[in-house]
Amino acid sequence: MKINTLIQMLKNKTWLRRYTAYYHNDLFELGDNGFALNSDSKRLVIVSRAHYVESWQTYPSISIKELKELLKLQKDVSSTTAQLQTYYKNKQQEGFDVKTINFNKQVIERLKSCILIPETELLAQYFLNDRVVSEVLTPGGALFYTQVEGKTQSTYKQGLMSSIERFSLSIGVAHNTDKKQIKNDEYAKVLWDTLKDYPLSKIHKIAAFDLQTNLNYKALHGLYFVPLACATAFVLATNAYYIYKYDKLDKELLSYKDDVNQLLMKKQMIDATKIYVEQVTNELIAYPSVHKSWDIAYQAISEGMDIQQFTGKKYEITLRGFAESASRVLSEVSRLPDIENAQFNGAVRKSGKKDYFIMTLKLVEKDEK
């Protein structure tokens, strides 16, 4: 293969098409003329809307740093292995809207080693600059899709939702909004063209990874989730570059004698490995260990606390949230060995059947342990 041909192939992402499929009960290839059944295993799978649940939650009066910490803590105690979360600024609430996509058991079991992309994430990219209500004829049936105030809305054509007009009315979209239909034989090409044009370095923003299947969590115990995700994204982003580099190196080394060829190959592999290790090490060092904070949050959540805000500094942590019994949460958290003192910050208030409270925790300083 000529170098120019390889470079053009990488730019067009034609190599990626061999590893990509659409899933609705079975795997389908993305052809230019529609979908075709394919039983071959794939690495990147676009998942039908029928196989995941999409939900939205608003987090008011919270900073981006606090939101990320809270979402990480929620993931740590969640039993879901494949989940995609994205967040958007909500200026009215001075916080964020968080979209969570959870895949069903069938997808997780059958595609546990795959990168999963919800089809509505690609539709959001396809209609990014268009204000339309669409009817998409998918392998899973007719799917209605649109965006309302920045939030995606989608449902299959069934029951009372029998027309695109009823769908528009149910979500409060103006009746004169442009409507568009994508036919089944066009949809496969729409998905592929949208994926092809999407930056590979940002694929982690629209895709879910089952890290428990692909990484040894016992060996990585105590490491933060984000560095692992960053390392995974780094590998994906640089994979195409290394394919090109190794192919070029192979052709150059053919002109040398066997002994020189072997030495240069070893040096190239060592250099590439060194660069990779340095990059990943820097990512991991950038995030400190959070054992104490994780243990505190885990204990609070285990006692029934719904944490709304988690903040802290060197030797003090503040938790804000709801629980059926605020005193029980305070009592159990105060028993942790890293807690020197635990007390309520202000009065405990009733919110429905639950207590709303703010709890301040003073940590044991290192020279006191």
Tab-separated table of C-alpha atoms in Angstrom:
chain	number	residue	atom	x	y	z
A	1	MET	CA	0.000	0.000	0.000
A	2	LYS	CA	1.334	3.411	-0.948
A	3	ILE	CA	1.773	6.023	1.789
A	4	ASN	CA	-0.507	8.495	-0.025
A	5	THR	CA	-3.221	5.845	-0.260
A	6	LEU	CA	-2.896	5.057	3.461
A	7	ILE	CA	-3.069	8.735	4.447
A	8	GLN	CA	-6.182	9.241	2.316
A	9	MET	CA	-7.771	6.130	3.827
A	10	LEU	CA	-7.163	7.430	7.366
A	11	LYS	CA	-8.570	10.860	6.520
A	12	ASN	CA	-11.734	9.366	4.989
A	13	LYS	CA	-12.049	6.846	7.852
A	14	THR	CA	-12.859	4.091	5.345
A	15	TRP	CA	-10.992	1.651	7.596
A	16	LEU	CA	-13.471	2.395	10.406
A	17	ARG	CA	-16.451	1.182	8.380
A	18	ARG	CA	-15.274	-2.451	8.594
A	19	TYR	CA	-15.523	-2.278	12.395
A	20	THR	CA	-18.885	-0.461	12.590
A	21	ALA	CA	-22.426	-1.883	12.743
A	22	TYR	CA	-26.005	-1.005	13.753
A	23	TYR	CA	-27.750	-3.101	16.411
A	24	HIS	CA	-31.467	-3.838	16.729
A	25	ASN	CA	-31.853	-7.431	17.980
A	26	ASP	CA	-29.274	-8.321	15.285
A	27	LEU	CA	-26.204	-6.646	13.793
A	28	PHE	CA	-26.554	-4.735	10.505
A	29	GLU	CA	-23.914	-3.334	8.174
A	30	LEU	CA	-24.174	0.339	7.189
A	31	GLY	CA	-24.338	0.208	3.397
A	32	ASP	CA	-24.759	3.073	0.949
A	33	ASN	CA	-28.108	1.582	-0.087
A	34	GLY	CA	-29.426	0.577	3.324
A	35	PHE	CA	-28.929	-1.954	6.115
A	36	ALA	CA	-27.760	-5.551	5.605
A	37	LEU	CA	-27.648	-8.345	8.207
A	38	ASN	CA	-24.123	-9.214	9.334
A	39	SER	CA	-23.089	-11.772	11.961
A	40	ASP	CA	-19.428	-10.704	12.150
A	41	SER	CA	-18.253	-9.235	15.439
A	42	LYS	CA	-17.740	-5.460	15.465
A	43	ARG	CA	-15.907	-3.044	17.740
A	44	LEU	CA	-18.088	0.065	17.328
A	45	VAL	CA	-21.870	-0.398	17.428
A	46	ILE	CA	-24.655	2.145	16.893
A	47	VAL	CA	-27.476	1.035	19.212
A	48	SER	CA	-31.176	1.227	18.340
A	49	ARG	CA	-33.383	3.532	20.471
A	50	ALA	CA	-35.326	0.433	21.557
A	51	HIS	CA	-32.350	-0.803	23.581
A	52	TYR	CA	-31.673	2.108	25.930
A	53	VAL	CA	-33.446	4.551	28.253
A	54	GLU	CA	-32.732	8.283	28.115
A	55	SER	CA	-33.416	10.529	31.136
A	56	TRP	CA	-32.743	14.167	32.071
A	57	GLN	CA	-32.066	15.713	35.502
A	58	THR	CA	-31.413	19.333	36.454
A	59	TYR	CA	-28.735	20.190	39.050
A	60	PRO	CA	-29.381	23.803	40.163
A	61	SER	CA	-26.869	26.151	41.819
A	62	ILE	CA	-23.802	23.971	41.273
A	63	SER	CA	-20.399	24.557	39.706
A	64	ILE	CA	-18.933	22.388	36.950
A	65	LYS	CA	-16.310	21.030	39.355
A	66	GLU	CA	-18.929	20.048	41.943
A	67	LEU	CA	-21.111	18.484	39.239
A	68	LYS	CA	-18.272	16.332	37.924
A	69	GLU	CA	-17.427	15.152	41.446
A	70	LEU	CA	-21.060	14.283	42.125
A	71	LEU	CA	-21.485	12.387	38.847
A	72	LYS	CA	-18.297	10.427	39.516
A	73	LEU	CA	-19.516	9.466	42.978
A	74	GLN	CA	-22.857	8.349	41.565
A	75	LYS	CA	-21.088	6.200	38.961
A	76	ASP	CA	-18.892	4.635	41.645
A	77	VAL	CA	-21.929	3.304	43.545
A	78	SER	CA	-23.954	2.433	40.425
A	79	SER	CA	-24.308	-1.171	39.235
A	80	THR	CA	-24.620	-0.080	35.598
A	81	THR	CA	-21.620	-1.176	33.516
A	82	ALA	CA	-22.403	0.728	30.293
A	83	GLN	CA	-23.677	4.279	30.728
A	84	LEU	CA	-23.323	7.581	28.874
A	85	GLN	CA	-23.685	10.935	30.656
A	86	THR	CA	-23.470	14.406	29.099
A	87	TYR	CA	-24.175	17.768	30.710
A	88	TYR	CA	-25.302	21.149	29.415
A	89	LYS	CA	-25.255	24.613	31.016
A	90	ASN	CA	-28.603	25.777	32.427
A	91	LYS	CA	-28.304	29.543	32.926
A	92	GLN	CA	-31.833	29.893	34.304
A	93	GLN	CA	-31.113	27.447	37.146
A	94	GLU	CA	-27.469	28.576	37.483
A	95	GLY	CA	-26.505	24.938	37.134
A	96	PHE	CA	-26.574	22.112	34.610
A	97	ASP	CA	-28.919	19.704	32.828
A	98	VAL	CA	-27.521	16.162	32.793
A	99	LYS	CA	-28.588	13.572	30.217
A	100	THR	CA	-28.101	9.928	31.224
A	101	ILE	CA	-28.404	6.998	28.807
A	102	ASN	CA	-28.581	3.471	30.264
A	103	PHE	CA	-28.406	0.462	27.917
A	104	ASN	CA	-30.583	-2.577	28.571
A	105	LYS	CA	-29.307	-5.979	29.711
A	106	GLN	CA	-29.508	-7.514	26.229
A	107	VAL	CA	-27.085	-4.938	24.804
A	108	ILE	CA	-24.684	-5.109	27.762
A	109	GLU	CA	-24.434	-8.913	27.597
A	110	ARG	CA	-24.156	-9.282	23.816
A	111	LEU	CA	-21.998	-6.203	23.101
A	112	LYS	CA	-19.994	-6.042	26.334
A	113	SER	CA	-16.651	-5.619	24.550
A	114	CYS	CA	-17.895	-2.969	22.106
A	115	ILE	CA	-17.969	0.816	22.000
A	116	LEU	CA	-21.684	1.748	22.113
A	117	ILE	CA	-23.143	4.840	20.407
A	118	PRO	CA	-26.874	5.620	20.920
A	119	GLU	CA	-28.439	6.372	17.539
A	120	THR	CA	-30.069	9.552	18.889
A	121	GLU	CA	-26.586	10.954	19.633
A	122	LEU	CA	-25.763	10.723	15.917
A	123	LEU	CA	-29.170	12.185	15.012
A	124	ALA	CA	-28.376	15.117	17.324
A	125	GLN	CA	-25.168	15.711	15.341
A	126	TYR	CA	-26.963	15.310	11.989
A	127	PHE	CA	-29.662	17.871	12.900
A	128	LEU	CA	-27.251	20.069	14.897
A	129	ASN	CA	-28.033	23.258	12.957
A	130	ASP	CA	-31.606	22.417	11.890
A	131	ARG	CA	-34.834	23.171	13.730
A	132	VAL	CA	-36.960	20.227	12.538
A	133	VAL	CA	-39.175	17.393	13.712
A	134	SER	CA	-38.122	14.206	11.945
A	135	GLU	CA	-39.608	10.791	11.273
A	136	VAL	CA	-36.782	8.290	10.783
A	137	LEU	CA	-37.538	4.836	9.358
A	138	THR	CA	-35.115	2.608	11.289
A	139	PRO	CA	-34.730	-1.208	11.476
A	140	GLY	CA	-36.606	-0.946	14.789
A	141	GLY	CA	-39.551	0.972	13.305
A	142	ALA	CA	-40.516	4.585	12.635
A	143	LEU	CA	-38.761	6.854	15.159
A	144	PHE	CA	-39.867	10.428	15.877
A	145	TYR	CA	-37.020	12.769	16.880
A	146	THR	CA	-36.468	16.464	17.663
A	147	GLN	CA	-34.812	18.830	20.150
A	148	VAL	CA	-36.733	21.112	22.523
A	149	GLU	CA	-34.801	23.811	24.417
A	150	GLY	CA	-31.570	21.886	23.915
A	151	LYS	CA	-33.002	18.552	25.120
A	152	THR	CA	-33.429	15.615	22.744
A	153	GLN	CA	-36.887	14.037	22.500
A	154	SER	CA	-37.571	10.739	20.732
A	155	THR	CA	-40.128	7.928	20.674
A	156	TYR	CA	-41.298	5.189	18.330
A	157	LYS	CA	-44.468	5.488	16.264
A	158	GLN	CA	-46.961	3.380	18.199
A	159	GLY	CA	-50.214	3.572	20.168
A	160	LEU	CA	-51.403	7.142	20.732
A	161	MET	CA	-48.171	8.443	19.182
A	162	SER	CA	-49.461	7.534	15.718
A	163	SER	CA	-48.293	10.580	13.726
A	164	ILE	CA	-45.571	13.190	13.655
A	165	GLU	CA	-48.211	15.851	14.395
A	166	ARG	CA	-49.247	14.103	17.642
A	167	PHE	CA	-45.602	13.725	18.618
A	168	SER	CA	-45.027	17.462	18.065
A	169	LEU	CA	-48.124	18.340	20.088
A	170	SER	CA	-47.135	16.048	22.996
A	171	ILE	CA	-43.775	17.791	23.523
A	172	GLY	CA	-44.919	21.355	22.851
A	173	VAL	CA	-43.387	21.937	19.411
A	174	ALA	CA	-45.067	24.554	17.209
A	175	HIS	CA	-47.268	23.024	14.492
A	176	ASN	CA	-45.501	25.020	11.764
A	177	THR	CA	-42.038	23.612	12.603
A	178	ASP	CA	-40.365	22.023	9.557
A	179	LYS	CA	-40.853	18.274	9.289
A	180	LYS	CA	-38.525	15.789	7.605
A	181	GLN	CA	-38.636	12.076	6.866
A	182	ILE	CA	-35.560	9.864	6.444
A	183	LYS	CA	-36.315	6.608	4.622
A	184	ASN	CA	-34.889	3.261	5.676
A	185	ASP	CA	-32.568	2.934	2.671
A	186	GLU	CA	-31.216	6.462	3.333
A	187	TYR	CA	-30.791	6.117	7.092
A	188	ALA	CA	-27.774	3.775	7.002
A	189	LYS	CA	-25.844	6.294	4.887
A	190	VAL	CA	-26.946	9.180	7.160
A	191	LEU	CA	-25.546	7.349	10.205
A	192	TRP	CA	-22.255	6.488	8.507
A	193	ASP	CA	-21.711	9.975	7.026
A	194	THR	CA	-22.433	11.576	10.415
A	195	LEU	CA	-20.056	9.216	12.225
A	196	LYS	CA	-17.383	9.667	9.540
A	197	ASP	CA	-17.498	13.467	9.895
A	198	TYR	CA	-17.402	13.369	13.715
A	199	PRO	CA	-13.898	13.942	15.204
A	200	LEU	CA	-12.473	10.625	16.389
A	201	SER	CA	-10.729	12.398	19.277
A	202	LYS	CA	-14.181	13.386	20.675
A	203	ILE	CA	-15.875	10.005	20.257
A	204	HIS	CA	-15.977	9.541	24.053
A	205	LYS	CA	-18.561	12.377	24.229
A	206	ILE	CA	-21.180	10.352	22.322
A	207	ALA	CA	-20.079	6.788	23.114
A	208	ALA	CA	-20.208	4.517	26.160
A	209	PHE	CA	-17.393	2.175	27.171
A	210	ASP	CA	-17.831	-0.902	29.373
A	211	LEU	CA	-14.618	-0.358	31.340
A	212	GLN	CA	-15.310	-3.256	33.723
A	213	THR	CA	-15.037	-5.671	30.802
A	214	ASN	CA	-11.907	-4.201	29.253
A	215	LEU	CA	-9.915	-3.169	32.332
A	216	ASN	CA	-8.698	-5.093	35.399
A	217	TYR	CA	-10.314	-3.135	38.213
A	218	LYS	CA	-8.630	-5.162	40.965
A	219	ALA	CA	-5.223	-4.190	39.618
A	220	LEU	CA	-6.335	-0.566	39.270
A	221	HIS	CA	-8.057	-0.344	42.664
A	222	GLY	CA	-7.966	3.144	44.146
A	223	LEU	CA	-7.384	4.976	40.862
A	224	TYR	CA	-9.757	7.672	39.819
A	225	PHE	CA	-12.256	6.926	37.020
A	226	VAL	CA	-11.457	10.010	34.969
A	227	PRO	CA	-7.765	9.197	34.319
A	228	LEU	CA	-8.858	5.786	33.064
A	229	ALA	CA	-11.356	7.373	30.702
A	230	CYS	CA	-8.743	9.902	29.569
A	231	ALA	CA	-6.270	7.107	28.889
A	232	THR	CA	-8.885	5.220	26.862
A	233	ALA	CA	-9.737	8.329	24.832
A	234	PHE	CA	-6.024	8.955	24.300
A	235	VAL	CA	-5.534	5.460	22.872
A	236	LEU	CA	-8.478	5.905	20.481
A	237	ALA	CA	-7.321	9.325	19.311
A	238	THR	CA	-3.738	8.200	18.609
A	239	ASN	CA	-4.535	4.787	17.144
A	240	ALA	CA	-4.836	6.056	13.554
A	241	TYR	CA	-1.576	7.991	13.873
A	242	TYR	CA	0.368	4.913	15.001
A	243	ILE	CA	-1.053	2.800	12.156
A	244	TYR	CA	0.423	5.308	9.730
A	245	LYS	CA	3.762	5.536	11.579
A	246	TYR	CA	4.285	1.769	11.777
A	247	ASP	CA	3.389	1.217	8.121
A	248	LYS	CA	5.851	3.907	7.041
A	249	LEU	CA	8.559	2.440	9.270
A	250	ASP	CA	8.057	-1.078	7.858
A	251	LYS	CA	8.629	0.107	4.314
A	252	GLU	CA	11.755	2.078	5.230
A	253	LEU	CA	13.326	-0.806	7.133
A	254	LEU	CA	13.033	-3.198	4.176
A	255	SER	CA	16.007	-1.469	2.553
A	256	TYR	CA	18.337	-2.237	5.485
A	257	LYS	CA	20.158	-5.410	6.423
A	258	ASP	CA	18.476	-7.772	8.860
A	259	ASP	CA	20.577	-6.845	11.886
A	260	VAL	CA	20.083	-3.081	11.397
A	261	ASN	CA	16.417	-3.677	10.644
A	262	GLN	CA	15.861	-5.451	13.964
A	263	LEU	CA	17.676	-2.785	15.979
A	264	LEU	CA	15.716	0.073	14.423
A	265	MET	CA	12.422	-1.735	14.898
A	266	LYS	CA	13.156	-2.290	18.585
A	267	LYS	CA	14.163	1.354	19.022
A	268	GLN	CA	10.975	2.577	17.332
A	269	MET	CA	8.801	0.360	19.509
A	270	ILE	CA	10.632	1.503	22.658
A	271	ASP	CA	10.246	5.176	21.687
A	272	ALA	CA	6.546	4.758	20.902
A	273	THR	CA	5.958	2.920	24.173
A	274	LYS	CA	7.860	5.584	26.113
A	275	ILE	CA	5.748	8.380	24.607
A	276	TYR	CA	2.551	6.488	25.389
A	277	VAL	CA	3.583	5.730	28.982
A	278	GLU	CA	4.601	9.356	29.587
A	279	GLN	CA	1.283	10.655	28.236
A	280	VAL	CA	-0.831	8.248	30.278
A	281	THR	CA	1.323	8.773	33.402
A	282	ASN	CA	0.846	12.542	33.153
A	283	GLU	CA	-2.927	12.038	32.888
A	284	LEU	CA	-2.969	9.792	35.952
A	285	ILE	CA	-0.750	12.102	38.036
A	286	ALA	CA	-3.034	15.043	37.248
A	287	TYR	CA	-5.779	13.513	39.413
A	288	PRO	CA	-4.958	12.699	43.078
A	289	SER	CA	-6.318	9.758	44.998
A	290	VAL	CA	-9.721	10.372	46.543
A	291	HIS	CA	-10.037	7.472	49.020
A	292	LYS	CA	-11.223	9.629	51.947
A	293	SER	CA	-13.827	11.576	49.970
A	294	TRP	CA	-15.077	8.416	48.247
A	295	ASP	CA	-15.441	6.530	51.562
A	296	ILE	CA	-17.357	9.423	53.135
A	297	ALA	CA	-19.720	9.787	50.174
A	298	TYR	CA	-20.192	6.016	49.956
A	299	GLN	CA	-21.097	5.782	53.672
A	300	ALA	CA	-23.571	8.683	53.363
A	301	ILE	CA	-25.233	7.202	50.275
A	302	SER	CA	-25.358	3.753	51.927
A	303	GLU	CA	-27.357	5.294	54.793
A	304	GLY	CA	-29.925	6.636	52.322
A	305	MET	CA	-28.584	10.140	51.647
A	306	ASP	CA	-29.338	11.720	48.261
A	307	ILE	CA	-26.277	13.969	47.883
A	308	GLN	CA	-27.089	17.214	46.069
A	309	GLN	CA	-23.776	18.960	46.673
A	310	PHE	CA	-20.324	17.731	47.724
A	311	THR	CA	-17.622	20.328	48.468
A	312	GLY	CA	-14.439	20.333	50.450
A	313	LYS	CA	-11.049	21.713	51.217
A	314	LYS	CA	-7.926	20.260	52.819
A	315	TYR	CA	-9.360	19.075	56.156
A	316	GLU	CA	-13.062	19.920	55.845
A	317	ILE	CA	-15.895	18.502	53.723
A	318	THR	CA	-19.462	19.766	53.382
A	319	LEU	CA	-22.375	17.584	52.189
A	320	ARG	CA	-25.807	18.952	51.268
A	321	GLY	CA	-28.778	16.726	50.490
A	322	PHE	CA	-31.809	14.682	51.573
A	323	ALA	CA	-32.312	11.571	53.713
A	324	GLU	CA	-35.098	9.858	55.618
A	325	SER	CA	-33.081	10.303	58.819
A	326	ALA	CA	-30.444	13.033	58.901
A	327	SER	CA	-29.305	12.032	62.392
A	328	ARG	CA	-28.639	8.440	61.313
A	329	VAL	CA	-26.499	9.621	58.385
A	330	LEU	CA	-24.539	11.957	60.697
A	331	SER	CA	-24.057	9.203	63.283
A	332	GLU	CA	-22.778	6.612	60.800
A	333	VAL	CA	-20.496	9.013	58.922
A	334	SER	CA	-18.970	10.282	62.186
A	335	ARG	CA	-17.793	6.724	62.974
A	336	LEU	CA	-15.399	6.678	60.017
A	337	PRO	CA	-11.733	6.636	61.166
A	338	ASP	CA	-10.864	9.696	59.056
A	339	ILE	CA	-13.551	11.883	60.705
A	340	GLU	CA	-12.515	13.971	63.720
A	341	ASN	CA	-15.806	15.836	64.122
A	342	ALA	CA	-19.192	15.799	62.337
A	343	GLN	CA	-22.040	18.247	62.884
A	344	PHE	CA	-25.032	19.817	61.151
A	345	ASN	CA	-24.519	23.229	59.571
A	346	GLY	CA	-27.803	24.916	60.397
A	347	ALA	CA	-31.169	23.382	61.171
A	348	VAL	CA	-32.500	20.121	59.732
A	349	ARG	CA	-35.605	20.899	57.664
A	350	LYS	CA	-38.389	18.638	56.470
A	351	SER	CA	-38.948	18.370	52.712
A	352	GLY	CA	-41.896	16.063	52.196
A	353	LYS	CA	-41.069	12.817	54.008
A	354	LYS	CA	-37.345	13.466	53.981
A	355	ASP	CA	-34.928	15.603	55.978
A	356	TYR	CA	-33.021	18.337	54.153
A	357	PHE	CA	-29.723	19.194	55.846
A	358	ILE	CA	-26.160	20.435	55.501
A	359	MET	CA	-23.446	18.416	57.237
A	360	THR	CA	-19.903	19.681	57.929
A	361	LEU	CA	-17.150	17.113	58.509
A	362	LYS	CA	-13.706	17.861	59.928
A	363	LEU	CA	-11.065	15.360	58.823
A	364	VAL	CA	-8.232	14.039	60.967
A	365	GLU	CA	-5.052	15.873	60.025
A	366	LYS	CA	-2.123	13.740	58.924
A	367	ASP	CA	0.142	14.553	61.883
A	368	GLU	CA	-2.663	13.470	64.249
A	369	LYS	CA	-3.062	9.977	62.778
